[in-house]
CSV table of C-alpha atoms in Angstrom, one decimal:
chain,number,residue,atom,x,y,z
A,1,MET,CA,0.1,-0.3,0.3
A,2,THR,CA,1.9,3.1,-1.3
A,3,ASP,CA,0.8,6.7,-1.0
A,4,GLN,CA,1.2,7.8,-4.3
A,5,ARG,CA,3.1,11.3,-3.3
A,6,GLY,CA,6.0,9.4,-1.8
A,7,GLY,CA,5.0,9.7,1.7
A,8,ALA,CA,4.6,6.7,4.3
A,9,VAL,CA,3.8,3.4,3.4
A,10,ASP,CA,2.2,0.2,5.3
A,11,GLU,CA,4.7,-2.8,6.0
A,12,SER,CA,2.7,-5.0,4.1
A,13,CYS,CA,4.3,-4.0,1.2
A,14,VAL,CA,7.4,-6.3,2.2
A,15,LEU,CA,5.2,-9.2,2.4
A,16,THR,CA,5.7,-10.2,-1.3
A,17,GLU,CA,4.6,-14.0,-2.0
A,18,GLY,CA,7.1,-16.2,-3.2
A,19,PRO,CA,8.4,-19.9,-3.0
A,20,TRP,CA,8.5,-19.1,0.5
A,21,THR,CA,6.3,-18.5,4.2
A,22,HIS,CA,6.2,-15.2,6.1
A,23,ARG,CA,6.4,-15.8,9.7
A,24,PHE,CA,6.4,-13.6,12.7
A,25,VAL,CA,8.7,-14.8,15.6
A,26,GLY,CA,9.3,-13.5,19.1
A,27,ALA,CA,12.8,-13.3,20.1
A,28,ASN,CA,14.8,-11.1,22.7
A,29,GLY,CA,12.1,-9.1,23.4
A,30,SER,CA,10.7,-8.2,20.0
A,31,ARG,CA,9.0,-9.6,17.1
A,32,PHE,CA,10.9,-10.6,13.7
A,33,HIS,CA,9.8,-10.9,10.6
A,34,VAL,CA,11.5,-13.8,9.0
A,35,VAL,CA,11.1,-15.8,5.5
A,36,GLU,CA,11.9,-19.0,5.4
A,37,ALA,CA,12.4,-21.8,2.6
A,38,GLY,CA,13.3,-25.5,2.6
A,39,THR,CA,14.3,-28.0,5.1
A,40,GLY,CA,17.8,-29.2,6.6
A,41,PRO,CA,20.2,-27.0,8.3
A,42,MET,CA,19.9,-23.6,8.7
A,43,VAL,CA,21.5,-20.8,6.5
A,44,LEU,CA,20.4,-17.7,8.2
A,45,PHE,CA,20.5,-14.4,6.0
A,46,LEU,CA,21.2,-11.1,7.2
A,47,HIS,CA,20.6,-8.0,5.0
A,48,GLY,CA,22.1,-5.0,5.0
A,49,PHE,CA,21.9,-1.2,5.0
A,50,PRO,CA,19.5,0.5,3.2
A,51,GLU,CA,17.8,-3.0,2.5
A,52,TYR,CA,15.4,-5.4,3.8
A,53,TRP,CA,14.7,-9.3,3.5
A,54,TRP,CA,14.2,-8.8,-0.3
A,55,ALA,CA,17.9,-8.7,-0.6
A,56,TRP,CA,18.1,-12.4,-0.5
A,57,HIS,CA,14.8,-13.2,-2.3
A,58,GLN,CA,17.1,-15.2,-5.1
A,59,MET,CA,19.1,-16.9,-2.4
A,60,LEU,CA,16.5,-18.2,-0.9
A,61,PRO,CA,14.7,-20.7,-3.2
A,62,ALA,CA,18.5,-21.6,-4.5
A,63,VAL,CA,19.7,-22.7,-1.1
A,64,ALA,CA,16.6,-24.4,-0.1
A,65,ASP,CA,16.8,-26.4,-3.3
A,66,ALA,CA,20.2,-27.8,-1.9
A,67,GLY,CA,19.0,-29.1,1.0
A,68,PHE,CA,19.2,-26.2,3.4
A,69,ARG,CA,16.5,-24.3,5.5
A,70,ALA,CA,16.9,-21.0,4.2
A,71,VAL,CA,15.7,-18.2,6.3
A,72,ALA,CA,15.8,-14.2,5.7
A,73,VAL,CA,15.0,-12.0,8.6
A,74,ASP,CA,14.4,-8.1,8.3
A,75,LEU,CA,16.8,-6.8,11.1
A,76,ARG,CA,15.5,-5.0,14.3
A,77,GLY,CA,13.9,-1.6,12.9
A,78,TYR,CA,13.4,-2.6,9.1
A,79,GLY,CA,10.5,-4.0,7.0
A,80,ALA,CA,8.3,-5.8,9.1
A,81,SER,CA,10.0,-6.4,12.1
A,82,ASP,CA,9.4,-4.4,15.1
A,83,LYS,CA,10.6,-0.7,15.5
A,84,PRO,CA,11.4,0.2,19.2
A,85,PRO,CA,13.2,3.2,19.8
A,86,ARG,CA,16.6,1.5,21.2
A,87,GLY,CA,18.5,-1.4,20.8
A,88,TYR,CA,20.3,-0.4,17.8
A,89,ASP,CA,23.8,-1.3,19.8
A,90,GLY,CA,26.0,-4.4,18.7
A,91,TYR,CA,25.1,-5.9,21.7
A,92,THR,CA,21.5,-5.9,21.4
A,93,LEU,CA,21.6,-6.5,17.5
A,94,ALA,CA,23.5,-9.7,18.4
A,95,ALA,CA,21.7,-11.1,21.0
A,96,ASP,CA,18.7,-10.7,18.3
A,97,ILE,CA,19.8,-12.9,16.3
A,98,ALA,CA,20.9,-14.9,18.9
A,99,GLY,CA,17.7,-15.3,19.8
A,100,LEU,CA,16.1,-15.6,16.7
A,101,ILE,CA,18.1,-19.0,16.1
A,102,ARG,CA,17.0,-20.6,19.2
A,103,ALA,CA,13.2,-19.3,18.6
A,104,LEU,CA,13.3,-20.8,15.6
A,105,GLY,CA,14.2,-24.3,17.1
A,106,GLU,CA,17.8,-24.6,16.2
A,107,ARG,CA,21.0,-25.1,18.2
A,108,SER,CA,23.2,-23.3,15.5
A,109,ALA,CA,23.0,-22.2,12.1
A,110,THR,CA,25.3,-21.0,9.0
A,111,ILE,CA,25.2,-17.3,9.0
A,112,VAL,CA,25.3,-14.9,6.0
A,113,GLY,CA,25.7,-11.7,6.5
A,114,SER,CA,26.1,-8.5,3.7
A,115,GLY,CA,27.0,-5.0,4.8
A,116,LEU,CA,25.7,-3.7,8.0
A,117,GLY,CA,24.3,-7.5,8.6
A,118,GLY,CA,27.9,-8.8,7.8
A,119,MET,CA,28.6,-6.7,10.8
A,120,VAL,CA,26.2,-8.0,12.9
A,121,ALA,CA,27.4,-11.8,11.8
A,122,TRP,CA,30.7,-11.0,13.1
A,123,THR,CA,29.5,-9.8,16.5
A,124,VAL,CA,26.9,-12.6,17.0
A,125,ALA,CA,29.8,-15.3,15.8
A,126,SER,CA,32.2,-13.5,18.7
A,127,PHE,CA,29.4,-13.1,21.4
A,128,HIS,CA,27.6,-16.5,20.9
A,129,PRO,CA,29.9,-18.9,19.1
A,130,SER,CA,28.4,-22.0,20.1
A,131,LEU,CA,25.5,-20.9,17.6
A,132,VAL,CA,27.3,-20.2,14.4
A,133,ARG,CA,28.4,-23.1,12.9
A,134,ARG,CA,29.9,-21.3,9.6
A,135,LEU,CA,30.2,-17.5,8.8
A,136,VAL,CA,29.9,-16.2,5.5
A,137,VAL,CA,30.5,-12.1,5.4
A,138,LEU,CA,30.0,-10.2,2.3
A,139,GLY,CA,31.1,-6.3,2.0
A,140,ALA,CA,31.6,-6.1,5.5
A,141,PRO,CA,35.2,-6.0,7.5
A,142,HIS,CA,35.7,-7.2,11.2
A,143,PRO,CA,34.2,-4.4,13.1
A,144,LEU,CA,37.5,-3.7,14.5
A,145,ARG,CA,39.3,-3.7,11.4
A,146,LEU,CA,36.6,-0.6,10.5
A,147,ARG,CA,37.0,1.2,13.8
A,148,ALA,CA,41.0,1.4,13.2
A,149,ALA,CA,40.8,1.9,9.5
A,150,ILE,CA,38.1,5.0,10.3
A,151,PHE,CA,40.9,6.8,12.5
A,152,ALA,CA,44.5,5.2,10.7
A,153,ASP,CA,43.1,5.8,6.9
A,154,PRO,CA,41.7,9.6,6.2
A,155,ARG,CA,41.7,9.4,2.7
A,156,GLY,CA,40.4,6.1,2.5
A,157,GLN,CA,38.2,4.5,5.1
A,158,PHE,CA,37.5,8.0,6.7
A,159,ALA,CA,36.2,9.6,3.3
A,160,ALA,CA,34.4,6.3,2.4
A,161,SER,CA,32.3,6.6,5.9
A,162,THR,CA,31.2,10.2,4.9
A,163,PRO,CA,27.6,9.3,4.1
A,164,ALA,CA,27.4,7.3,7.5
A,165,LEU,CA,28.8,10.6,9.3
A,166,LYS,CA,25.9,12.2,7.8
A,167,PHE,CA,23.7,10.1,9.3
A,168,GLN,CA,24.6,11.3,12.9
A,169,LEU,CA,22.5,14.9,12.4
A,170,PRO,CA,19.6,14.6,14.2
A,171,ARG,CA,16.4,13.9,12.2
A,172,TYR,CA,18.7,13.2,9.0
A,173,GLU,CA,16.1,10.1,8.7
A,174,HIS,CA,13.6,13.0,7.1
A,175,VAL,CA,16.2,14.0,4.6
A,176,LEU,CA,16.7,10.5,3.8
A,177,THR,CA,12.9,9.6,3.2
A,178,ARG,CA,12.5,13.0,1.4
A,179,ASP,CA,11.3,12.7,-2.3
A,180,GLY,CA,10.1,8.9,-2.3
A,181,ALA,CA,13.1,8.2,-0.7
A,182,ALA,CA,15.5,9.4,-3.2
A,183,GLY,CA,18.4,9.1,-0.8
A,184,VAL,CA,17.9,5.6,-0.7
A,185,ASP,CA,18.7,5.6,-4.4
A,186,GLU,CA,21.6,7.5,-4.0
A,187,ILE,CA,23.3,5.1,-1.7
A,188,LEU,CA,22.6,2.4,-3.9
A,189,ARG,CA,24.2,4.1,-6.5
A,190,ARG,CA,27.2,5.4,-4.6
A,191,TRP,CA,27.9,1.8,-3.1
A,192,GLY,CA,26.8,-0.5,-6.1
A,193,GLY,CA,29.3,-1.6,-8.6
A,194,PRO,CA,28.9,0.3,-11.8
A,195,ARG,CA,28.0,-2.6,-14.1
A,196,TRP,CA,24.7,-3.9,-11.6
A,197,VAL,CA,24.0,0.2,-11.2
A,198,ALA,CA,23.7,0.3,-15.3
A,199,GLY,CA,22.1,-3.2,-15.3
A,200,PRO,CA,18.4,-4.1,-16.2
A,201,GLU,CA,17.3,-4.8,-12.3
A,202,PHE,CA,18.6,-1.7,-10.4
A,203,ALA,CA,15.9,0.3,-10.9
A,204,ALA,CA,13.2,-2.1,-9.6
A,205,TYR,CA,15.6,-3.2,-6.6
A,206,SER,CA,16.2,0.5,-5.6
A,207,GLU,CA,12.1,1.2,-5.8
A,208,ARG,CA,11.6,-1.8,-3.5
A,209,CYS,CA,14.1,-0.4,-0.9
A,210,ARG,CA,13.1,3.1,-1.1
A,211,GLU,CA,9.3,1.8,-0.5
A,212,ALA,CA,10.5,-0.4,2.5
A,213,MET,CA,12.6,3.0,3.9
A,214,ARG,CA,9.3,4.8,4.2
A,215,ILE,CA,7.7,2.7,6.5
A,216,PRO,CA,6.9,4.6,9.4
A,217,GLN,CA,10.0,4.6,11.8
A,218,ALA,CA,11.9,2.6,9.4
A,219,ALA,CA,14.6,5.1,8.5
A,220,PHE,CA,14.8,6.5,12.0
A,221,CYS,CA,15.7,3.0,13.2
A,222,ALA,CA,17.9,2.5,10.6
A,223,LEU,CA,20.1,5.1,11.0
A,224,GLU,CA,20.0,4.6,14.6
A,225,GLY,CA,22.5,1.8,14.3
A,226,TYR,CA,24.9,4.0,12.7
A,227,ARG,CA,24.6,6.6,15.5
A,228,TRP,CA,25.6,4.1,18.0
A,229,ALA,CA,28.3,2.8,16.1
A,230,PHE,CA,29.8,6.4,15.9
A,231,ARG,CA,28.8,7.4,19.3
A,232,SER,CA,30.0,4.5,21.1
A,233,LEU,CA,33.8,5.4,19.6
A,234,LEU,CA,33.7,7.4,22.7
A,235,ARG,CA,32.0,5.7,25.3
A,236,LEU,CA,32.7,3.1,27.9
A,237,HIS,CA,30.0,1.0,26.6
A,238,GLY,CA,32.1,1.1,23.3
A,239,TYR,CA,35.3,0.5,24.6
A,240,ARG,CA,33.8,-2.7,26.8
A,241,PHE,CA,32.4,-4.1,23.2
A,242,VAL,CA,36.0,-3.6,21.5
A,243,ARG,CA,37.6,-5.7,24.6
A,244,LEU,CA,35.0,-8.4,23.7
A,245,MET,CA,35.3,-8.4,19.9
A,246,GLN,CA,39.3,-8.7,20.2
A,247,LYS,CA,38.4,-12.5,21.6
A,248,PRO,CA,39.3,-14.6,18.2
A,249,LEU,CA,36.6,-16.5,16.3
A,250,SER,CA,36.7,-20.2,16.4
A,251,THR,CA,33.9,-20.2,13.3
A,252,PRO,CA,34.7,-21.4,10.3
A,253,THR,CA,34.7,-17.7,8.0
A,254,LEU,CA,34.6,-16.8,4.5
A,255,GLN,CA,34.9,-13.4,3.7
A,256,LEU,CA,33.7,-12.5,0.1
A,257,HIS,CA,34.6,-8.8,-0.9
A,258,GLY,CA,34.3,-6.5,-4.0
A,259,ALA,CA,36.9,-5.1,-5.3
A,260,LEU,CA,35.1,-1.7,-6.1
A,261,ASP,CA,33.4,-1.7,-2.8
A,262,ALA,CA,32.9,2.0,-1.9
A,263,ALA,CA,31.5,1.5,1.5
A,264,SER,CA,33.9,-0.8,2.6
A,265,LEU,CA,37.4,-0.4,1.3
A,266,PRO,CA,39.1,-3.7,0.6
A,267,ARG,CA,42.2,-2.2,2.3
A,268,THR,CA,40.1,-2.1,5.3
A,269,ALA,CA,38.5,-5.4,5.2
A,270,LEU,CA,41.4,-7.2,3.9
A,271,GLY,CA,43.3,-7.6,7.7
A,272,SER,CA,39.9,-9.4,9.1
A,273,GLY,CA,41.3,-12.8,9.0
A,274,ARG,CA,43.7,-11.9,12.2
A,275,TYR,CA,40.5,-12.4,14.2
A,276,VAL,CA,39.9,-15.7,13.3
A,277,VAL,CA,41.6,-18.7,14.3
A,278,ALA,CA,39.3,-21.0,12.9
A,279,PRO,CA,39.8,-22.1,8.6
A,280,TYR,CA,39.3,-18.7,7.0
A,281,GLU,CA,39.4,-17.8,3.5
A,282,TRP,CA,39.5,-14.5,1.6
A,283,ARG,CA,38.1,-14.0,-1.9
A,284,LEU,CA,38.0,-10.9,-3.7
A,285,LEU,CA,35.4,-10.1,-6.4
A,286,ASP,CA,36.7,-8.0,-9.5
A,287,GLY,CA,34.3,-5.6,-10.8
A,288,VAL,CA,32.0,-5.9,-7.9
A,289,GLY,CA,30.4,-2.9,-5.4
A,290,HIS,CA,29.2,-3.4,-2.0
A,291,PHE,CA,26.5,-5.5,-3.0
A,292,PRO,CA,27.7,-9.0,-4.1
A,293,HIS,CA,24.6,-10.7,-3.3
A,294,LEU,CA,23.0,-8.7,-5.9
A,295,GLU,CA,25.6,-8.0,-8.2
A,296,THR,CA,27.3,-11.6,-9.0
A,297,PRO,CA,24.2,-13.7,-7.4
A,298,ASP,CA,25.6,-17.2,-9.2
A,299,LEU,CA,29.3,-16.6,-7.8
A,300,VAL,CA,28.0,-15.8,-4.3
A,301,LEU,CA,25.4,-18.8,-4.1
A,302,GLY,CA,28.2,-21.4,-5.2
A,303,GLU,CA,30.4,-19.9,-2.6
A,304,ILE,CA,27.6,-20.1,0.3
A,305,LEU,CA,26.7,-23.6,-0.7
A,306,ARG,CA,30.1,-24.8,-0.9
A,307,TRP,CA,31.1,-23.4,2.7
A,308,ALA,CA,27.9,-24.4,3.9
A,309,LYS,CA,28.5,-27.9,3.0
A,310,SER,CA,32.1,-28.3,4.0
């Protein structure tokens, strides 16, 4: 249900029908919208910003066909999930996913996270290692690598992070959702690889993300995660988070990164393996930007299945 003037929309706009089932699941004190297909060991997909579960619509049926229970979730504050005014810190977002794995009746899952969802995935594997069987991270450096690079690489990662710095401005969500959320399209174009942005599927994908960001409170909630990430740099809360994240990961981890990623630079992401003591692989994807799951879905699907089965 869309407002023709480009105003607010109803959250039913994200309940797209397809070869999957929509469910609402309670976890960590909130209600989450999940989309699932297939049976078998669970592969849990975490979307990035400015996306929602639809980021994985190509992956869900394909991963289900390969013998897995494929589940995509709208993260706290996005899509049709609850939008509480707080809880967008790293601790709570990780606890959301840990609670969701248990609420879905699983003892562990392979987690696949992209962008912001990749940062959450690193944190879940660090804070709740027994729940994460395998980890696949797309377009997301380890959170400590990102923090270090923002300070140490002013012309590189700090400059690349300027859109997120704008998110610190009070009421910036109104700028993001202005003109039918034109700001969402701008971010997708800036961060996406040129082949994908110029391709036939970009406009329709951008339109879906713009619509989902106009659900009441979604833009505010989406920006709160970025606001916490920057505010926590100067707070005790953030110092504790850094200390906890320094514990090496015992989860086998596959890291896929676009060579043209303009949001998280490849050189920022490259050193993430130092935080993993389990089997670890790094793969740089030529000609790909910040959204490998959309820009080169067949390659990403093959890598996810290889890692989940190994």
